[in-house]
CSV table of C-alpha atoms in Angstrom, one decimal:
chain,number,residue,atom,x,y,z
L,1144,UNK,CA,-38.8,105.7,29.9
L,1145,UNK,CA,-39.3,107.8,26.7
L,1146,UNK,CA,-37.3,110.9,25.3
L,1147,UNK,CA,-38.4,112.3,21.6
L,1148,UNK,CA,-36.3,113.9,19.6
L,1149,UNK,CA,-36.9,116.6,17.9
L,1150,UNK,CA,-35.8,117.5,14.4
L,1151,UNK,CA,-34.9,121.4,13.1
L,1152,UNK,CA,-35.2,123.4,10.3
L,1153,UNK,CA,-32.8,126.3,9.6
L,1154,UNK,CA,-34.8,129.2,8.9
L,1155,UNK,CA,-31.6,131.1,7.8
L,1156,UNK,CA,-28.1,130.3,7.9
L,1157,UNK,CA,-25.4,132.6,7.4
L,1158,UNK,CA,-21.5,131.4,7.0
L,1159,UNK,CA,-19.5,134.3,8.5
L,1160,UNK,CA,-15.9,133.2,8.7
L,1161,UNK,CA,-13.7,129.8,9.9
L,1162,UNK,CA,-11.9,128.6,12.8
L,1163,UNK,CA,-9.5,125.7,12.0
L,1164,UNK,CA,-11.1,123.0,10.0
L,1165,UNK,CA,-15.2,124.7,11.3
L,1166,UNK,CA,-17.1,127.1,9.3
L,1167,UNK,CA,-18.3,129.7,11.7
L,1168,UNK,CA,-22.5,130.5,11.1
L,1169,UNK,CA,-25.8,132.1,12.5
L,1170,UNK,CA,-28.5,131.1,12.0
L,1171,UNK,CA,-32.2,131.1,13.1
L,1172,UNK,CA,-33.3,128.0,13.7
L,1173,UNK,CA,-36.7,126.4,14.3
L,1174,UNK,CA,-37.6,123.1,16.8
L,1175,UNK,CA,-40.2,120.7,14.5
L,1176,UNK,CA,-42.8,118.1,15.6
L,1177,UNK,CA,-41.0,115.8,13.3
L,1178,UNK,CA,-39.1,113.3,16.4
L,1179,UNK,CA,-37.3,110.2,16.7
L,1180,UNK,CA,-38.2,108.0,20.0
L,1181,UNK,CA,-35.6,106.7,22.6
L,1182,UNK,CA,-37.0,104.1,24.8
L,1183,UNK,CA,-34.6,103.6,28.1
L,1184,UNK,CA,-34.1,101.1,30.3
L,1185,UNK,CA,-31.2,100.1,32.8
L,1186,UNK,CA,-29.6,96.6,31.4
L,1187,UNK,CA,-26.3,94.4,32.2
L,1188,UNK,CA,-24.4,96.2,29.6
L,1189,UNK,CA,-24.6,99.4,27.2
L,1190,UNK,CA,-26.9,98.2,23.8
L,1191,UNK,CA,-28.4,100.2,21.1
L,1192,UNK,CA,-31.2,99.0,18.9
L,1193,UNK,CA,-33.1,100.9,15.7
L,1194,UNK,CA,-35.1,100.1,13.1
L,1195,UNK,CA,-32.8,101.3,10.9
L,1196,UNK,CA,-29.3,100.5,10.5
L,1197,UNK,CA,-27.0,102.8,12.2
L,1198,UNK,CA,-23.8,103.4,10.5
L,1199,UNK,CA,-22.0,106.1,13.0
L,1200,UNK,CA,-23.2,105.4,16.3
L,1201,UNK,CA,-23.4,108.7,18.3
L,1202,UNK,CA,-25.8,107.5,21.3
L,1203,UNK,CA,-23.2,104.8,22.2
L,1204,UNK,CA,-20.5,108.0,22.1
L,1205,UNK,CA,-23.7,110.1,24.3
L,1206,UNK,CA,-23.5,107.3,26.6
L,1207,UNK,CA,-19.8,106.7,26.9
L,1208,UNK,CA,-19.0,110.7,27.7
L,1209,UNK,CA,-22.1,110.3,30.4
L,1210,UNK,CA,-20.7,107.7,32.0
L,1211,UNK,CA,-17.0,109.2,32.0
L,1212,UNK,CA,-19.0,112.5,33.3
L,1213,UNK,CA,-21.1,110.8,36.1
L,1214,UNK,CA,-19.0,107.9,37.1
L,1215,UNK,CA,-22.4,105.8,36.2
L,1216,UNK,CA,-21.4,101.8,36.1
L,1217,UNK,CA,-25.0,100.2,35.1
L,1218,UNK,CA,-26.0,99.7,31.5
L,1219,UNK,CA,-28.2,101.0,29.5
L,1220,UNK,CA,-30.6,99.5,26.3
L,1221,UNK,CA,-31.6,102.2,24.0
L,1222,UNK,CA,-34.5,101.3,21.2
L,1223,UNK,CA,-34.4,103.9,18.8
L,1224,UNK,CA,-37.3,104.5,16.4
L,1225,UNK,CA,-35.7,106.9,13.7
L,1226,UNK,CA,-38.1,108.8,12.2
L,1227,UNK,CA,-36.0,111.9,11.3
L,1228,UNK,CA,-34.8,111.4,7.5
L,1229,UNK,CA,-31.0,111.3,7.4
L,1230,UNK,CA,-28.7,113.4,5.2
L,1231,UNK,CA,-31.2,116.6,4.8
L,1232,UNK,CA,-30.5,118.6,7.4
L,1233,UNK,CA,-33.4,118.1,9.7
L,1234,UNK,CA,-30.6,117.4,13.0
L,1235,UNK,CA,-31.1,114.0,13.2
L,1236,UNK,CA,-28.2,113.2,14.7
L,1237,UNK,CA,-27.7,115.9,17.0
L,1238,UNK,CA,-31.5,115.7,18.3
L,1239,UNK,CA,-30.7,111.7,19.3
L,1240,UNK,CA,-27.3,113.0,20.9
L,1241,UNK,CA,-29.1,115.7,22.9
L,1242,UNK,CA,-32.1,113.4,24.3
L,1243,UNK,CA,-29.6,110.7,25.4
L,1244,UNK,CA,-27.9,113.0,27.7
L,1245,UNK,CA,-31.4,113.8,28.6
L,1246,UNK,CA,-32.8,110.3,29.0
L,1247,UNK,CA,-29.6,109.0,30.4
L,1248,UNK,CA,-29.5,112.1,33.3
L,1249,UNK,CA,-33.4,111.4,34.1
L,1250,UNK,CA,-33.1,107.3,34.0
L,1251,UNK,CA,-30.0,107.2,36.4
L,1252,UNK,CA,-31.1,110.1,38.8
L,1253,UNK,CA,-27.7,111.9,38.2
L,1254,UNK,CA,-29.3,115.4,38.5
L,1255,UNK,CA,-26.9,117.1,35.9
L,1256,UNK,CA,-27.5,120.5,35.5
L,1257,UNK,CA,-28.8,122.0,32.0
L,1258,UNK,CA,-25.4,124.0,32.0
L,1259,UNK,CA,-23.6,120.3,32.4
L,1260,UNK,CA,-25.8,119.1,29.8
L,1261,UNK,CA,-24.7,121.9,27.3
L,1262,UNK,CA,-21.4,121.5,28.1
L,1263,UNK,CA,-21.5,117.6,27.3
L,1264,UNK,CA,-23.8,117.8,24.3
L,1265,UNK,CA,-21.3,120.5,22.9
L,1266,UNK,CA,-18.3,117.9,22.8
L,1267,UNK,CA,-20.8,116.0,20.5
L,1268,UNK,CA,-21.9,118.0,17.7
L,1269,UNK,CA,-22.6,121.3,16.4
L,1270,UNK,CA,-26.5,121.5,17.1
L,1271,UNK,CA,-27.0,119.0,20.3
L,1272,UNK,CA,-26.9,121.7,22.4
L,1273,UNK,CA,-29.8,123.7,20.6
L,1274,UNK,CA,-32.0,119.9,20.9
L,1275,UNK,CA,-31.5,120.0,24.4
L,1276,UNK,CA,-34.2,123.3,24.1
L,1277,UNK,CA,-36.5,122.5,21.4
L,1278,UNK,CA,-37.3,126.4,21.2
L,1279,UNK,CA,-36.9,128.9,18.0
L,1280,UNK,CA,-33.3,129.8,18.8
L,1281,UNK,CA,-30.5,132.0,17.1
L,1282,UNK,CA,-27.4,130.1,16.9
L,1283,UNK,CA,-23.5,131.4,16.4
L,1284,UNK,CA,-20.3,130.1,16.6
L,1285,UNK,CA,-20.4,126.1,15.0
L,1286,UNK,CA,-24.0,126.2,16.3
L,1287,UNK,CA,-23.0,125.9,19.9
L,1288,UNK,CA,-23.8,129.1,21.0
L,1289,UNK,CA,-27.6,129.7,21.6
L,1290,UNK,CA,-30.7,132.4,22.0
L,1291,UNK,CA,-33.6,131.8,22.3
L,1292,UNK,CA,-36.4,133.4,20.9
L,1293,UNK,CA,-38.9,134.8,23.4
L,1294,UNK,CA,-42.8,135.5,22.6
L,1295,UNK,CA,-43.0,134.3,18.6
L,1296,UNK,CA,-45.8,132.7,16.6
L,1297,UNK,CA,-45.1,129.0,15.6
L,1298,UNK,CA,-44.4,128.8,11.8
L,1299,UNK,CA,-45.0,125.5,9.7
L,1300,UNK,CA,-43.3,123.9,6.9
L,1301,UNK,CA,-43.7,122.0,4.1
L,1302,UNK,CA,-40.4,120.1,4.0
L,1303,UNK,CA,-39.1,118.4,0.3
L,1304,UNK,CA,-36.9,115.6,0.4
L,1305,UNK,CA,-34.9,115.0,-2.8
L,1306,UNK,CA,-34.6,111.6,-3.6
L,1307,UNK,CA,-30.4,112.1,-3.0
L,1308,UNK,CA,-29.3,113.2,0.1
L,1309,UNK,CA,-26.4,115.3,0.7
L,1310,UNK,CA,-23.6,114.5,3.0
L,1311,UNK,CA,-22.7,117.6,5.8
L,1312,UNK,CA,-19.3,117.4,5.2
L,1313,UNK,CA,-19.5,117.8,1.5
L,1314,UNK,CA,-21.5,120.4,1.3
L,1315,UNK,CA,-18.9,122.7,3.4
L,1316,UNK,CA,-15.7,121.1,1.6
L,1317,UNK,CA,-17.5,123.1,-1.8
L,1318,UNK,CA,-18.8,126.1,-0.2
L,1319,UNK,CA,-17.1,129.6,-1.4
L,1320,UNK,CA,-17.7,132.5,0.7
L,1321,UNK,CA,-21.0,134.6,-0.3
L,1322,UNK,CA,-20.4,138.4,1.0
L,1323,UNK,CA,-24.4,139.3,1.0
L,1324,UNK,CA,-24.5,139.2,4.9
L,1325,UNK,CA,-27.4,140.6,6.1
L,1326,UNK,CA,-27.5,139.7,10.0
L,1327,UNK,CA,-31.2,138.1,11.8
L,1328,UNK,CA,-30.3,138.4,15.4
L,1329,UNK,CA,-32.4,141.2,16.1
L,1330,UNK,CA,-35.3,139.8,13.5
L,1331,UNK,CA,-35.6,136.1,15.6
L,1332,UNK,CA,-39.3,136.5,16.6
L,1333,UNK,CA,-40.1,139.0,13.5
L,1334,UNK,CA,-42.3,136.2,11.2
L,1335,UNK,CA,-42.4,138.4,8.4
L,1336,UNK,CA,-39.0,139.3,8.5
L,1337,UNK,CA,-38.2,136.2,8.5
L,1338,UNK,CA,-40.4,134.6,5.7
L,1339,UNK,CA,-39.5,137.6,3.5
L,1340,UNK,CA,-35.6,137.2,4.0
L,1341,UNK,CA,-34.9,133.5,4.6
L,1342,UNK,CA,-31.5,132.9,3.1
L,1343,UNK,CA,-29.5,130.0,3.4
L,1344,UNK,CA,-25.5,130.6,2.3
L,1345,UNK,CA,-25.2,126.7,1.6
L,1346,UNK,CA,-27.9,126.5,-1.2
L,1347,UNK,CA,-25.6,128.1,-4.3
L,1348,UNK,CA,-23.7,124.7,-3.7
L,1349,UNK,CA,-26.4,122.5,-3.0
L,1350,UNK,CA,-27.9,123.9,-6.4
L,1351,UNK,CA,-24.1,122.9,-7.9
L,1352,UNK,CA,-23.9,119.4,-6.0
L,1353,UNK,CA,-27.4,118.2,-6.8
L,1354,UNK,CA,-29.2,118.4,-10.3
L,1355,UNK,CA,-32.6,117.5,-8.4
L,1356,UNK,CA,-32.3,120.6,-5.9
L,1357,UNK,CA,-31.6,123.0,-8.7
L,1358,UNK,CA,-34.7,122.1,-10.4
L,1359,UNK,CA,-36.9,122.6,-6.8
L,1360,UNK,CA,-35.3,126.3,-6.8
L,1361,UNK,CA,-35.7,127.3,-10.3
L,1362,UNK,CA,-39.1,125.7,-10.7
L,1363,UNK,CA,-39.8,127.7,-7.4
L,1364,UNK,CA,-38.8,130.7,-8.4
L,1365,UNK,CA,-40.9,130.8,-11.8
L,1366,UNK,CA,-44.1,129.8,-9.8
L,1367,UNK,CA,-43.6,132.5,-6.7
L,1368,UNK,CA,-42.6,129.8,-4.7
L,1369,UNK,CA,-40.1,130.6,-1.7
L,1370,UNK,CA,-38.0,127.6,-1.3
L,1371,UNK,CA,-34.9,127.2,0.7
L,1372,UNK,CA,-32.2,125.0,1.9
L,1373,UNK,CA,-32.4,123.3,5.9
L,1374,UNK,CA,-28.9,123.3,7.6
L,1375,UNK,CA,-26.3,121.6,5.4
L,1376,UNK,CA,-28.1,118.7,3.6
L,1377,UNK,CA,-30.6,118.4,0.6
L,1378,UNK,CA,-33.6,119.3,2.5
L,1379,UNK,CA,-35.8,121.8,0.7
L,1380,UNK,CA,-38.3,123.4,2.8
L,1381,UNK,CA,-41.6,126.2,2.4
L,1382,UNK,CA,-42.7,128.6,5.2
L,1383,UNK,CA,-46.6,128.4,6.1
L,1384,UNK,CA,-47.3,126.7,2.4
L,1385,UNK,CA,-50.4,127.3,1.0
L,1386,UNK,CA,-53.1,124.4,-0.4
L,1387,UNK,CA,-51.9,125.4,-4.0
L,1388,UNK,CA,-48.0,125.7,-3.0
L,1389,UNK,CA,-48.1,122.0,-1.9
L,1390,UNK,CA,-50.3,120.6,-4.3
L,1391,UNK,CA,-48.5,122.4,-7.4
L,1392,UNK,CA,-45.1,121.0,-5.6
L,1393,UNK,CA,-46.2,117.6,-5.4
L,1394,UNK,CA,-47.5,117.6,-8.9
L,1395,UNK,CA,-44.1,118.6,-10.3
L,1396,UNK,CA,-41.9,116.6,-8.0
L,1397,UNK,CA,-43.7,113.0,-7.9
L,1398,UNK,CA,-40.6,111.0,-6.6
L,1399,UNK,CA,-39.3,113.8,-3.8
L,1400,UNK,CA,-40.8,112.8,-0.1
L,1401,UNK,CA,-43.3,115.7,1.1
L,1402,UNK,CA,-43.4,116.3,5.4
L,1403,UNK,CA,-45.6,118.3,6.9
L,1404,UNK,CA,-44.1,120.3,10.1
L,1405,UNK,CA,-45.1,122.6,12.7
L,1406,UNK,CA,-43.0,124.8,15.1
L,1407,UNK,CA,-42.7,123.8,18.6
């Protein structure tokens, strides 16, 4: 059995105050055709293979809560085939979490329900329970609250990958509080709303934390070039780029990593 995973770009994000050690945010956020592949099958013992190396295992904690959850005593093999780049903000992690659950719920016949689902996915990151609906969605709280967007045209992207990326938890250990709140909720299916306002309140500390970004934004800015930041890493991203957007980017930026993405 196969589960994708899908990846996400942050349209906007908004930091709007703290709880504890957690930066509280909205933020629109988009589902990509950019996915990672889990391949399931039922095995003597629990066993995760990628064709990368994986340094902080989060399926084998996805399987370990499911199991707690559902009392489940067979094991599981996982092949992951990572495709989603780490460290730019794509969800990457939290889109393998979510179709674990998913996978895991499907391949053992345990008939969780989507609300059981969210709850588990929520004790595992900030945006698993957003990949467990690969829909435009506005999300508050540490991402774990979700609404979805109803009746919207499917944007795409042209995402641009530094060659550095940036770790989550740096990123929010150097962020200072921004007081230009301006509030999307109400905007989530309104395209050109969105396009014209995109704002991410993470990028003023990207641009600090990484020379390489800071160039992207200011050589945007001189060409008419909207660029923004995705979630809380270094990825850089366009909304519905245009043939001389991409081609005047990848001229400029020879050793950055150019995707392609459309909406789901």
């Amino acid at each position: 059995m196969i589960k994708k995973a899908y990846g996400k770009v942050n349209i906007t994000l908004e930091i709007v105050g703290k709880e504890g050690n957690y930066h509280l945010l909205e933020s629109v956020v988009s589902a990509i055709d950019i996915y990672d592949t889990l391949t399931f099958k039922e095995a003597f013992k629990d066993e995760v293979s990628a064709n990368i190396e994986i340094k902080d295992n989060n399926i084998l904690k996805a399987i370990k809560l499911f199991k707690e959850e559902t009392k489940v005593e067979k094991g599981v093999a996982i092949e992951l085939i990572k495709r989603i780049p780490i460290g730019y903000g794509l969800g990457s992690s939290s889109a393998d979490i979510s179709a674990t659950l998913l996978g895991l719920n499907e391949l053992f016949k345990t008939n969780l329900s989507k609300d059981k689902l969210k709850q588990l996915a929520g004790k595992l990151g900030s945006d698993t329970v957003f990949s467990l609906e690969n829909k435009r969605a506005f999300l508050t709280g540490r991402g774990e609250k979700v609404l979805l967007a109803d009746n919207y045209e499917p944007l795409s992207f042209l995402i641009i990958l530094p060659k550095e990326p940036l770790l989550t938890k740096t990123v929010f250990n150097n962020y200072q509080f921004s007081d230009d709140y301006l509030g999307f909720k109400e905007h989530l299916s309104d395209n050109d709303y969105l396009i014209k306002k995109a704002k991410n309140d993470l990028l003023k500390t990207a641009i600090n934390l990484n020379k390489e970004i800071k160039e992207i934004i200011a050589f945007g800015e001189a060409n008419n070039i909207k660029i923004n930041l995705t979630g809380a890493g270094s990825g850089l991203f366009v909304i519905n780029p245009t043939l001389k957007e991409i081609k005047l980017l990848k001229t400029n930026f020879k050793e950055c990593q150019f995707l392609k993405a459309k909406e789901l």
